[in-house]
Amino acid sequence: MKNLSIWMDGKIVPWKNANVHVMTHTLHYGFGVFEGIRCYSTRQGSAVFRLREHTSRLFKSAHILGMDIPYAEEEINEAILETIRRNKLKECYIRPLVYLGSDKLGLNHIGASCHVAIAVWTWGAYLGEDGLKNGIRVKISSFSRHHINVTMTKAKACGAYINSILAKSEAIKNGYDEAILLDVNGNVAEGSGENIFIVRNGVLKTPPLTAVLEGITRDTVLQIAKKEGMSVKEEHFARDELYIADEAFFTGTAAEITPIREVDNRKIGNGKRGPVAKKIQDAFFGAVQGKNELFKSWLTYL
Ligand code: PPE
């Protein structure tokens, strides 16, 4: 990664120069927002998947926290494209970060300067190539997902990820691939960095947008499922419904569509990637690689 360049407040600088001061406000309190976006290689050249939606969510996250991004959405879209072009990457993960500067410390952040950085790097299958094909083993976390009035989950806020990191590291240390967090009422919420879907009796189900991130891949899957004529429900379900589901899978920019083959040492369905997960994966990878005319408006070519 050290040969890559990073966009910082309007300038593209070498990796080693992309630094902030140790008194940077966001470093102390986690008060910042970020995005995770992917750029895929297609037959017509590289394209960023759902760029406008990701940038729009970045601005909405900042709005929820009360941060003023000193750029227009269009400028950030262009900056993202330029950063990828300059790094000459055909496929990459894109991480825009909005943070408060070092001019002011303390919980009264009002008046602190607001900065933007955009990094890009190559990031392969988040939960492993084998995970994409054969599914992963997950554990219900001992940590709950944020209550909606503690850390609002519609903002992709830096500090909110303490919760995700606690859950993820607990799962890994116990020999699982990923964690599933329940909300404070005990319903299934989401993974540490993914939304979750189950399939039961031919119906695709995902938790509603209360205590989860408004995932763009989640929306992609809902739109694909509707086009494929599947029946879809956004409703709460408990962990035992997950145990007896025919299929389960995670969705996320990093995780893409990752089947879940086991939860809490119980096989899900036949313990392999199910037919619905496979169908959604095929449509998803078709869309990101520009092979599906129906979804071509989701691609922004470099
Ligand atoms: N929930 C959470 C908590 C979450 O972090 C993500 C993305 C999602 C759902 C899915 O959202 P979307 O990417 O819009 O479909 N997690 C990002 C960060 C992963 C990381 O390890 O960092 C991602 O996938 O980019």
Short mmCIF file of C-alpha atoms and ligand atoms in Angstrom, two decimals:
data_model
loop_
_atom_site.label_atom_id
_atom_site.label_comp_id
_atom_site.label_asym_id
_atom_site.label_seq_id
_atom_site.Cartn_x
_atom_site.Cartn_y
_atom_site.Cartn_z
CA MET A 1 0.00 0.00 0.00
CA LYS A 2 3.00 2.26 0.60
CA ASN A 3 3.31 3.12 -3.10
CA LEU A 4 -0.24 4.48 -3.21
CA SER A 5 -1.33 8.11 -3.04
CA ILE A 6 -4.11 9.61 -0.95
CA TRP A 7 -6.41 12.56 -1.57
CA MET A 8 -6.28 14.98 1.37
CA ASP A 9 -8.30 18.18 1.33
CA GLY A 10 -8.00 18.63 -2.41
CA LYS A 11 -4.40 17.46 -2.92
CA ILE A 12 -3.19 14.01 -3.91
CA VAL A 13 -0.18 13.24 -1.71
CA PRO A 14 2.15 10.22 -1.43
CA TRP A 15 1.22 7.61 1.22
CA LYS A 16 4.07 8.65 3.55
CA ASN A 17 2.92 12.28 3.57
CA ALA A 18 -0.75 11.57 4.29
CA ASN A 19 -0.44 12.37 8.01
CA VAL A 20 -2.44 14.14 10.71
CA HIS A 21 -1.40 15.62 14.07
CA VAL A 22 -1.78 13.46 17.21
CA MET A 23 -4.18 16.10 18.60
CA THR A 24 -6.62 15.43 15.74
CA HIS A 25 -10.07 15.62 17.32
CA THR A 26 -11.45 12.48 15.63
CA LEU A 27 -8.48 10.40 16.87
CA HIS A 28 -9.50 11.18 20.47
CA TYR A 29 -13.26 10.69 20.34
CA GLY A 30 -14.06 8.81 17.11
CA PHE A 31 -16.26 11.68 16.00
CA GLY A 32 -15.99 11.30 12.25
CA VAL A 33 -17.74 9.51 9.40
CA PHE A 34 -16.55 7.31 6.57
CA GLU A 35 -17.57 5.27 3.55
CA GLY A 36 -16.57 2.00 1.98
CA ILE A 37 -16.97 1.76 -1.79
CA ARG A 38 -15.68 -0.64 -4.44
CA CYS A 39 -14.42 -0.10 -7.95
CA TYR A 40 -14.66 -3.15 -10.24
CA SER A 41 -13.07 -3.97 -13.53
CA THR A 42 -15.61 -4.40 -16.35
CA ARG A 43 -15.32 -5.10 -20.09
CA GLN A 44 -15.77 -1.37 -20.74
CA GLY A 45 -13.11 -0.34 -18.20
CA SER A 46 -13.13 0.16 -14.44
CA ALA A 47 -16.30 1.44 -12.80
CA VAL A 48 -17.24 2.51 -9.28
CA PHE A 49 -20.33 0.72 -8.00
CA ARG A 50 -23.13 3.01 -6.78
CA LEU A 51 -20.79 5.97 -6.30
CA ARG A 52 -23.53 8.60 -5.96
CA GLU A 53 -25.37 6.58 -3.30
CA HIS A 54 -22.19 6.11 -1.25
CA THR A 55 -21.24 9.79 -1.42
CA SER A 56 -24.79 10.75 -0.56
CA ARG A 57 -24.65 8.45 2.50
CA LEU A 58 -21.33 10.05 3.52
CA PHE A 59 -23.00 13.47 3.52
CA LYS A 60 -26.04 12.12 5.37
CA SER A 61 -23.78 10.53 7.99
CA ALA A 62 -22.07 13.92 8.46
CA HIS A 63 -25.47 15.61 8.66
CA ILE A 64 -26.61 13.21 11.41
CA LEU A 65 -23.48 14.04 13.44
CA GLY A 66 -23.77 17.75 12.66
CA MET A 67 -20.51 17.96 10.69
CA ASP A 68 -20.22 20.30 7.71
CA ILE A 69 -18.23 18.77 4.87
CA PRO A 70 -16.48 21.69 3.15
CA TYR A 71 -17.06 20.23 -0.36
CA ALA A 72 -20.03 19.54 -2.60
CA GLU A 73 -21.07 15.90 -3.23
CA GLU A 74 -20.09 16.31 -6.87
CA GLU A 75 -16.57 17.41 -5.85
CA ILE A 76 -16.17 14.30 -3.67
CA ASN A 77 -17.41 12.05 -6.50
CA GLU A 78 -14.82 13.59 -8.83
CA ALA A 79 -12.08 13.38 -6.15
CA ILE A 80 -12.79 9.64 -5.71
CA LEU A 81 -12.54 9.00 -9.46
CA GLU A 82 -9.35 11.07 -9.70
CA THR A 83 -7.72 9.22 -6.77
CA ILE A 84 -8.37 5.86 -8.45
CA ARG A 85 -7.09 7.11 -11.81
CA ARG A 86 -3.92 8.52 -10.23
CA ASN A 87 -3.20 5.24 -8.46
CA LYS A 88 -3.79 3.31 -11.69
CA LEU A 89 -5.85 0.63 -9.96
CA LYS A 90 -8.27 -1.43 -12.04
CA GLU A 91 -10.13 -2.76 -9.00
CA CYS A 92 -10.01 -1.30 -5.52
CA TYR A 93 -11.72 -0.52 -2.26
CA ILE A 94 -12.29 3.19 -1.60
CA ARG A 95 -12.29 4.74 1.86
CA PRO A 96 -13.40 8.37 2.15
CA LEU A 97 -12.99 9.69 5.71
CA VAL A 98 -14.40 12.91 7.16
CA TYR A 99 -12.66 14.03 10.34
CA LEU A 100 -12.21 17.02 12.62
CA GLY A 101 -8.79 18.66 12.75
CA SER A 102 -6.31 19.39 15.52
CA ASP A 103 -7.24 23.04 16.00
CA LYS A 104 -9.58 22.33 18.88
CA LEU A 105 -9.94 19.61 21.49
CA GLY A 106 -12.73 18.88 23.97
CA LEU A 107 -16.28 17.68 23.58
CA ASN A 108 -17.50 21.01 22.31
CA HIS A 109 -16.38 20.40 18.75
CA ILE A 110 -18.32 23.33 17.33
CA GLY A 111 -15.96 25.44 15.26
CA ALA A 112 -13.41 22.65 14.70
CA SER A 113 -12.15 22.37 11.12
CA CYS A 114 -13.59 19.55 9.02
CA HIS A 115 -11.31 17.59 6.69
CA VAL A 116 -11.70 14.91 4.04
CA ALA A 117 -9.30 12.17 3.00
CA ILE A 118 -9.81 9.51 0.33
CA ALA A 119 -7.68 6.36 0.28
CA VAL A 120 -7.85 3.52 -2.23
CA TRP A 121 -6.25 0.09 -2.11
CA THR A 122 -6.68 -3.44 -3.38
CA TRP A 123 -8.89 -5.46 -1.03
CA GLY A 124 -9.83 -8.99 -2.09
CA ALA A 125 -12.65 -11.15 -0.74
CA TYR A 126 -13.34 -9.71 2.75
CA LEU A 127 -14.39 -13.01 4.30
CA GLY A 128 -12.21 -15.13 2.02
CA GLU A 129 -12.68 -16.65 -1.44
CA ASP A 130 -13.71 -19.89 0.23
CA GLY A 131 -16.32 -17.98 2.23
CA LEU A 132 -17.90 -16.62 -0.95
CA LYS A 133 -18.17 -20.14 -2.36
CA ASN A 134 -18.84 -22.34 0.62
CA GLY A 135 -20.13 -19.98 3.29
CA ILE A 136 -18.74 -18.93 6.66
CA ARG A 137 -19.21 -19.88 10.31
CA VAL A 138 -20.62 -17.17 12.56
CA LYS A 139 -21.49 -16.66 16.22
CA ILE A 140 -24.15 -14.51 17.85
CA SER A 141 -22.15 -11.84 19.66
CA SER A 142 -22.23 -11.20 23.40
CA PHE A 143 -22.32 -7.50 22.40
CA SER A 144 -25.59 -5.85 21.33
CA ARG A 145 -25.92 -3.55 18.35
CA HIS A 146 -26.32 0.13 19.26
CA HIS A 147 -29.62 1.29 20.62
CA ILE A 148 -31.05 3.77 18.13
CA ASN A 149 -30.83 6.54 20.69
CA VAL A 150 -27.27 5.79 21.80
CA THR A 151 -25.34 5.80 18.55
CA MET A 152 -27.63 6.23 15.62
CA THR A 153 -26.93 3.47 13.16
CA LYS A 154 -27.84 5.33 9.97
CA ALA A 155 -24.65 7.35 10.30
CA LYS A 156 -21.56 5.40 9.26
CA ALA A 157 -19.70 6.98 12.17
CA CYS A 158 -16.12 6.09 13.10
CA GLY A 159 -16.77 5.69 16.84
CA ALA A 160 -19.72 3.35 16.24
CA TYR A 161 -17.21 0.79 15.02
CA ILE A 162 -15.88 0.16 18.54
CA ASN A 163 -18.99 -1.99 18.85
CA SER A 164 -18.21 -3.80 15.58
CA ILE A 165 -14.55 -4.37 16.47
CA LEU A 166 -15.44 -5.80 19.90
CA ALA A 167 -17.90 -8.19 18.26
CA LYS A 168 -15.59 -9.16 15.40
CA SER A 169 -12.53 -9.81 17.57
CA GLU A 170 -14.58 -11.84 20.05
CA ALA A 171 -15.86 -14.02 17.18
CA ILE A 172 -12.39 -14.48 15.65
CA LYS A 173 -10.76 -15.31 18.99
CA ASN A 174 -13.41 -17.97 19.51
CA GLY A 175 -12.70 -19.57 16.16
CA TYR A 176 -15.55 -18.12 14.06
CA ASP A 177 -15.31 -16.06 10.89
CA GLU A 178 -17.73 -13.28 11.82
CA ALA A 179 -20.20 -12.07 14.46
CA ILE A 180 -23.92 -11.39 14.30
CA LEU A 181 -25.15 -8.67 16.62
CA LEU A 182 -28.65 -8.67 18.09
CA ASP A 183 -30.39 -5.36 18.75
CA VAL A 184 -31.21 -4.36 22.34
CA ASN A 185 -34.62 -6.08 22.04
CA GLY A 186 -32.96 -9.36 21.11
CA ASN A 187 -33.82 -9.37 17.42
CA VAL A 188 -31.18 -10.11 14.81
CA ALA A 189 -29.64 -6.82 13.65
CA GLU A 190 -26.56 -7.25 11.44
CA GLY A 191 -22.97 -8.46 11.18
CA SER A 192 -20.00 -6.42 12.45
CA GLY A 193 -19.69 -4.91 8.96
CA GLU A 194 -22.57 -6.44 6.98
CA ASN A 195 -26.34 -6.53 6.73
CA ILE A 196 -27.98 -9.94 7.00
CA PHE A 197 -30.64 -11.80 5.01
CA ILE A 198 -32.35 -15.13 5.60
CA VAL A 199 -34.45 -17.28 3.27
CA ARG A 200 -37.36 -19.20 4.75
CA ASN A 201 -40.02 -21.03 2.74
CA GLY A 202 -39.05 -19.11 -0.37
CA VAL A 203 -39.28 -15.68 1.30
CA LEU A 204 -36.24 -13.43 1.58
CA LYS A 205 -36.13 -11.58 4.90
CA THR A 206 -33.93 -8.83 6.29
CA PRO A 207 -34.31 -6.74 9.46
CA PRO A 208 -35.88 -3.30 8.95
CA LEU A 209 -33.78 -0.14 9.02
CA THR A 210 -33.95 0.61 12.72
CA ALA A 211 -30.80 -0.58 14.49
CA VAL A 212 -28.78 -1.35 11.36
CA LEU A 213 -26.79 0.56 8.77
CA GLU A 214 -28.79 1.46 5.67
CA GLY A 215 -26.61 -0.77 3.55
CA ILE A 216 -26.24 -0.02 -0.13
CA THR A 217 -25.57 -3.71 -0.90
CA ARG A 218 -28.72 -4.50 1.11
CA ASP A 219 -30.63 -2.16 -1.20
CA THR A 220 -28.93 -3.72 -4.25
CA VAL A 221 -30.06 -7.19 -3.11
CA LEU A 222 -33.62 -5.97 -2.49
CA GLN A 223 -33.75 -4.48 -5.99
CA ILE A 224 -32.28 -7.62 -7.58
CA ALA A 225 -34.72 -9.83 -5.66
CA LYS A 226 -37.69 -7.75 -6.80
CA LYS A 227 -36.53 -7.93 -10.45
CA GLU A 228 -36.16 -11.71 -10.06
CA GLY A 229 -39.75 -11.86 -8.75
CA MET A 230 -38.77 -13.14 -5.28
CA SER A 231 -40.94 -12.29 -2.30
CA VAL A 232 -39.15 -10.02 0.12
CA LYS A 233 -39.96 -8.94 3.68
CA GLU A 234 -38.25 -6.33 5.82
CA GLU A 235 -39.14 -7.52 9.31
CA HIS A 236 -37.58 -8.41 12.63
CA PHE A 237 -36.67 -12.01 13.37
CA ALA A 238 -35.07 -13.68 16.37
CA ARG A 239 -31.98 -15.88 16.50
CA ASP A 240 -34.02 -19.10 16.53
CA GLU A 241 -35.60 -18.14 13.21
CA LEU A 242 -32.09 -17.70 11.88
CA TYR A 243 -31.18 -21.19 13.19
CA ILE A 244 -34.06 -22.78 11.24
CA ALA A 245 -33.69 -20.67 8.09
CA ASP A 246 -33.15 -22.50 4.79
CA GLU A 247 -30.35 -20.07 3.94
CA ALA A 248 -28.62 -17.02 5.36
CA PHE A 249 -26.12 -14.59 3.89
CA PHE A 250 -24.35 -11.33 4.64
CA THR A 251 -24.27 -8.31 2.33
CA GLY A 252 -21.80 -5.42 2.32
CA THR A 253 -19.44 -3.50 0.10
CA ALA A 254 -16.44 -5.29 1.56
CA ALA A 255 -18.19 -8.65 2.18
CA GLU A 256 -20.17 -8.52 -1.12
CA ILE A 257 -22.60 -11.49 -0.86
CA THR A 258 -21.18 -13.99 1.63
CA PRO A 259 -23.23 -17.09 2.47
CA ILE A 260 -23.47 -18.17 6.13
CA ARG A 261 -23.20 -21.93 6.53
CA GLU A 262 -23.30 -22.19 10.30
CA VAL A 263 -24.58 -20.07 13.22
CA ASP A 264 -23.64 -20.96 16.83
CA ASN A 265 -22.42 -24.40 15.68
CA ARG A 266 -25.77 -25.16 14.03
CA LYS A 267 -25.90 -25.88 10.32
CA ILE A 268 -28.02 -23.46 8.30
CA GLY A 269 -30.06 -25.38 5.71
CA ASN A 270 -27.79 -27.99 4.18
CA GLY A 271 -24.67 -26.27 5.55
CA LYS A 272 -23.58 -25.04 2.12
CA ARG A 273 -24.18 -22.01 -0.07
CA GLY A 274 -27.90 -22.19 -0.92
CA PRO A 275 -29.56 -21.69 -4.33
CA VAL A 276 -30.97 -18.26 -3.47
CA ALA A 277 -27.59 -16.98 -2.23
CA LYS A 278 -26.02 -18.31 -5.46
CA LYS A 279 -28.65 -16.61 -7.62
CA ILE A 280 -28.21 -13.29 -5.78
CA GLN A 281 -24.41 -13.58 -6.01
CA ASP A 282 -24.57 -14.21 -9.76
CA ALA A 283 -26.85 -11.20 -10.29
CA PHE A 284 -24.74 -9.03 -7.96
CA PHE A 285 -21.40 -9.87 -9.60
CA GLY A 286 -23.07 -9.48 -13.00
CA ALA A 287 -24.21 -5.98 -12.00
CA VAL A 288 -20.86 -4.81 -10.60
CA GLN A 289 -19.04 -6.14 -13.65
CA GLY A 290 -21.40 -4.33 -16.01
CA LYS A 291 -22.88 -7.54 -17.44
CA ASN A 292 -26.47 -6.63 -16.64
CA GLU A 293 -28.08 -3.89 -18.76
CA LEU A 294 -30.83 -3.44 -16.17
CA PHE A 295 -28.37 -2.18 -13.57
CA LYS A 296 -25.98 -0.17 -15.71
CA SER A 297 -27.01 3.12 -14.08
CA TRP A 298 -25.25 1.84 -10.93
CA LEU A 299 -21.83 2.13 -12.58
CA THR A 300 -19.66 5.25 -12.85
CA TYR A 301 -16.80 4.58 -15.26
CA LEU A 302 -13.41 6.12 -14.51
N1 PPE B 1 -23.56 -2.81 8.41
C1 PPE B 1 -22.40 -2.34 8.89
C2 PPE B 1 -22.25 -2.18 10.36
C3 PPE B 1 -21.38 -2.02 8.01
O1 PPE B 1 -20.23 -1.54 8.50
C4 PPE B 1 -21.55 -2.21 6.63
C5 PPE B 1 -20.44 -1.90 5.66
C6 PPE B 1 -22.79 -2.70 6.17
C7 PPE B 1 -23.78 -2.98 7.09
C8 PPE B 1 -23.10 -2.86 4.71
O2 PPE B 1 -23.24 -1.62 4.08
P1 PPE B 1 -22.93 -1.42 2.53
O3 PPE B 1 -21.46 -1.51 2.38
O4 PPE B 1 -23.46 -0.07 2.23
O5 PPE B 1 -23.63 -2.50 1.81
N2 PPE B 1 -19.14 -2.09 6.16
C9 PPE B 1 -18.00 -1.47 5.50
C10 PPE B 1 -16.76 -1.52 6.34
C11 PPE B 1 -15.98 -2.79 6.42
C12 PPE B 1 -14.65 -2.64 7.15
O6 PPE B 1 -14.14 -3.67 7.63
O7 PPE B 1 -14.11 -1.53 7.24
C13 PPE B 1 -17.83 -2.01 4.10
O8 PPE B 1 -18.34 -3.08 3.76
O9 PPE B 1 -17.21 -1.32 3.31
#
